CSV table of C-alpha atoms in Angstrom, one decimal:
chain,number,residue,atom,x,y,z
A,1019,MET,CA,48.3,74.6,45.6
A,1020,ILE,CA,47.1,71.5,43.7
A,1021,ALA,CA,46.1,71.6,40.1
A,1022,PHE,CA,44.7,69.1,37.6
A,1023,TYR,CA,44.7,69.5,33.9
A,1024,LYS,CA,42.5,67.5,31.7
A,1025,PRO,CA,42.8,68.5,27.9
A,1026,ASN,CA,41.2,66.5,25.1
A,1027,LYS,CA,41.5,66.3,21.3
A,1028,SER,CA,38.0,68.0,21.0
A,1029,ASN,CA,39.5,71.0,22.7
A,1030,LYS,CA,36.8,70.9,25.5
A,1031,GLY,CA,38.9,69.9,28.3
A,1032,HIS,CA,39.4,71.8,31.8
A,1033,GLY,CA,41.9,72.7,34.3
A,1034,CYS,CA,41.2,73.0,38.0
A,1035,SER,CA,43.3,74.1,40.9
A,1036,PHE,CA,42.6,74.6,44.5
A,1037,GLN,CA,44.8,77.3,46.4
A,1038,TYR,CA,45.3,78.2,50.0
A,1039,PRO,CA,47.8,81.0,51.0
A,1040,GLU,CA,51.1,79.6,52.2
A,1041,ASP,CA,51.2,82.3,54.9
A,1042,PRO,CA,47.7,83.6,55.4
A,1043,ALA,CA,47.2,86.8,57.3
A,1044,PRO,CA,44.4,86.3,59.8
A,1045,LYS,CA,41.7,88.4,57.8
A,1046,ASN,CA,42.7,86.6,54.4
A,1047,LEU,CA,42.1,82.9,55.2
A,1048,ALA,CA,40.6,81.6,52.3
A,1049,LEU,CA,40.5,78.5,49.9
A,1050,PHE,CA,40.2,79.3,46.5
A,1051,PHE,CA,39.2,77.2,43.3
A,1052,ASN,CA,39.9,78.2,39.7
A,1053,PHE,CA,38.9,76.7,36.6
A,1054,ALA,CA,39.9,77.2,33.1
A,1055,LYS,CA,38.8,76.0,29.9
A,1056,GLN,CA,41.0,74.3,27.2
A,1057,SER,CA,42.6,76.9,24.8
A,1058,SER,CA,44.0,74.7,22.4
A,1059,TRP,CA,45.2,71.2,21.2
A,1060,ASP,CA,48.4,70.4,19.6
A,1061,ALA,CA,47.8,67.0,17.6
A,1062,SER,CA,51.5,66.6,16.9
A,1063,LYS,CA,52.3,66.5,20.5
A,1064,GLY,CA,49.1,65.2,21.9
A,1065,GLN,CA,49.1,68.2,24.3
A,1066,GLY,CA,46.5,70.8,25.2
A,1067,ALA,CA,46.9,74.3,26.6
A,1068,PHE,CA,45.1,76.4,29.3
A,1069,GLN,CA,46.4,79.9,28.5
A,1070,ASN,CA,43.2,81.8,27.5
A,1071,ARG,CA,42.9,84.8,30.0
A,1072,GLU,CA,39.4,85.9,28.6
A,1073,ARG,CA,37.0,85.8,31.6
A,1074,SER,CA,34.6,83.8,29.6
A,1075,HIS,CA,37.2,80.9,29.7
A,1076,ASN,CA,37.9,80.9,33.5
A,1077,VAL,CA,36.0,81.1,36.8
A,1078,SER,CA,37.3,81.4,40.4
A,1079,GLY,CA,35.5,80.9,43.7
A,1080,LYS,CA,35.9,80.7,47.5
A,1081,LEU,CA,35.2,77.9,49.8
A,1082,ASN,CA,34.6,78.2,53.3
A,1083,GLN,CA,35.6,75.7,55.9
A,1084,LYS,CA,32.1,74.0,55.9
A,1085,GLU,CA,32.3,73.8,52.3
A,1086,ALA,CA,35.8,72.1,52.4
A,1087,GLY,CA,34.2,69.5,55.0
A,1088,GLU,CA,31.5,68.9,52.8
A,1089,ILE,CA,33.7,67.8,49.9
A,1090,ILE,CA,35.7,65.8,52.0
A,1091,HIS,CA,32.5,64.1,53.5
A,1092,ALA,CA,31.5,63.6,49.9
A,1093,ILE,CA,34.6,61.8,48.8
A,1094,GLU,CA,34.7,59.7,52.1
A,1095,LYS,CA,31.1,58.8,52.0
A,1096,ASN,CA,30.7,58.6,48.3
A,1097,VAL,CA,27.8,61.2,48.2
A,1098,LYS,CA,27.0,64.3,46.3
A,1099,PHE,CA,27.7,67.8,47.8
A,1100,SER,CA,26.2,71.0,46.2
A,1101,THR,CA,25.8,74.6,47.2
A,1102,VAL,CA,25.2,77.9,45.5
A,1103,HIS,CA,27.1,81.2,45.8
A,1104,LYS,CA,25.4,84.4,45.1
A,1105,SER,CA,26.6,87.9,44.6
A,1106,ALA,CA,25.4,91.0,43.0
A,1107,GLY,CA,27.0,90.0,39.7
A,1108,GLN,CA,26.6,86.5,39.2
A,1109,ALA,CA,25.5,82.9,40.9
A,1110,LEU,CA,27.9,79.9,41.1
A,1111,SER,CA,26.3,76.5,41.4
A,1112,ILE,CA,29.1,74.2,42.9
A,1113,THR,CA,28.7,70.3,42.7
A,1114,PHE,CA,31.1,67.6,43.9
A,1115,GLU,CA,29.9,64.0,43.5
A,1116,PRO,CA,30.5,60.5,42.3
A,1117,TYR,CA,31.6,60.5,38.5
A,1118,MET,CA,29.8,57.8,36.6
A,1119,ARG,CA,30.6,56.5,33.1
A,1120,GLU,CA,28.6,53.8,31.6
A,1121,GLY,CA,26.8,53.0,34.8
A,1122,LYS,CA,30.0,52.5,36.7
A,1123,GLN,CA,31.9,55.0,39.1
A,1124,VAL,CA,35.2,55.9,38.0
A,1125,GLY,CA,35.9,58.6,40.6
A,1126,PHE,CA,34.3,61.9,41.4
A,1127,SER,CA,33.4,65.1,39.3
A,1128,PHE,CA,33.7,68.7,40.2
A,1129,ALA,CA,31.4,71.2,38.5
A,1130,VAL,CA,30.6,75.0,38.6
A,1131,PHE,CA,28.0,76.6,36.6
A,1132,GLN,CA,28.4,80.2,36.4
A,1133,THR,CA,25.2,82.4,35.7
A,1134,PRO,CA,26.1,85.9,35.4
A,1135,LYS,CA,23.6,88.8,36.0
A,1136,ASP,CA,23.9,89.8,32.4
A,1137,GLY,CA,25.1,87.1,30.0
A,1138,PRO,CA,25.1,83.3,29.2
A,1139,LYS,CA,25.3,80.5,31.9
A,1140,LYS,CA,28.6,78.8,31.5
A,1141,GLY,CA,29.6,75.3,32.7
A,1142,PHE,CA,33.2,74.3,34.2
A,1143,TYR,CA,34.0,70.7,35.0
A,1144,ILE,CA,36.4,68.2,35.7
A,1145,GLY,CA,36.6,64.6,36.8
A,1146,PHE,CA,39.0,63.2,39.3
A,1147,SER,CA,40.1,59.6,39.6
A,1148,PHE,CA,39.8,57.9,42.9
A,1149,GLY,CA,43.6,58.5,43.5
A,1150,GLU,CA,43.0,62.4,42.4
A,1151,ALA,CA,40.2,62.5,44.8
A,1152,VAL,CA,42.3,61.1,47.6
A,1153,VAL,CA,44.8,64.1,46.8
A,1154,VAL,CA,41.9,66.9,47.0
A,1155,ARG,CA,40.7,65.4,50.2
A,1156,GLU,CA,44.3,65.3,51.9
A,1157,PHE,CA,44.9,68.9,50.4
A,1158,LEU,CA,41.6,70.1,52.0
A,1159,LEU,CA,42.2,68.5,55.3
A,1160,LYS,CA,45.5,70.3,55.5
A,1161,CYS,CA,43.8,73.6,54.7
A,1162,LEU,CA,41.4,73.0,57.5
A,1163,GLU,CA,44.3,72.1,59.8
A,1164,VAL,CA,46.2,75.3,59.0
A,1165,TYR,CA,42.8,77.1,59.3
A,1166,PHE,CA,42.2,75.8,63.0
A,1167,GLU,CA,45.7,76.2,64.0
A,1168,THR,CA,45.6,80.0,62.9
A,1169,LYS,CA,42.1,80.4,64.6
A,1170,ILE,CA,43.6,78.9,67.8
A,1171,ALA,CA,46.6,81.2,67.8
A,1172,ILE,CA,44.5,84.2,67.3
A,1173,PHE,CA,42.3,83.4,70.3
A,1174,GLN,CA,45.4,82.6,72.5
A,1175,SER,CA,46.8,85.8,71.5
A,1176,TYR,CA,43.6,87.8,72.3
A,1177,GLU,CA,43.1,86.0,75.6
A,1178,ARG,CA,46.7,86.9,76.8
A,1179,LYS,CA,45.8,90.5,76.0
A,1180,VAL,CA,42.4,90.8,77.9
A,1181,PRO,CA,42.9,91.3,81.6
A,1182,ALA,CA,40.1,90.2,83.9
A,1183,LYS,CA,37.6,92.7,84.8
A,1184,GLY,CA,38.7,95.0,87.6
A,1185,ALA,CA,42.4,93.3,87.7
A,1186,PRO,CA,45.4,95.2,86.9
A,1187,ALA,CA,46.9,94.7,83.5
A,1188,SER,CA,49.5,92.3,84.7
A,1189,GLY,CA,46.8,90.3,86.6
A,1190,PRO,CA,45.1,87.3,85.9
A,1191,LEU,CA,43.5,86.9,82.5
A,1192,LYS,CA,39.8,87.0,81.8
A,1193,GLU,CA,38.4,83.9,80.1
A,1194,THR,CA,36.3,85.2,77.2
A,1195,SER,CA,35.5,84.5,73.8
A,1196,PRO,CA,37.1,86.7,70.9
A,1197,ALA,CA,33.7,86.6,69.2
A,1198,SER,CA,33.4,90.6,69.3
A,1199,LYS,CA,37.1,91.3,68.3
A,1200,ALA,CA,39.0,91.0,65.2
A,1201,GLY,CA,39.4,87.5,63.6
A,1202,ALA,CA,36.2,86.3,65.1
A,1203,ASP,CA,34.4,86.4,61.8
A,1204,LEU,CA,37.3,84.8,59.7
A,1205,ASP,CA,36.0,82.9,56.8
A,1206,PHE,CA,38.2,80.1,55.3
């Protein structure tokens, strides 16, 4: 997991994390992001907190491997990536793009706008410095590596279990794709 916290004096900061299971089960391969709105500011310490558990102050989403690749591409090529996730209860509009301040790029921004079926639209956003964007890119690259290693292991395990047509169980293995078997529809 990687996490970034950006509190501010106006109490409008956000925290953002990306999480990938340490030991993912084949059917649970997923990359999640979480946002939390800042809940308070302690002026005496110059610190903010992100401890509000109310649903209106938090949003979570899931990225597939293509979307992770698109974010990596956005960082490497300095371009915008956006997508929308729709479900029965809400829509999430997700954007990762160059972050501009006073006409100059200072990094990248990651924004999620949540539109519930019944309720007001809520925005969550965070800016990443160029160095932080490198950390995000490397984390996503590592997640993709683990994802593909797991997919390959599932495929190889499946190939070892399927005998060739007409061959005894101990005979040569049939070359086949696990497309119709468990693990073929894995999402990241």
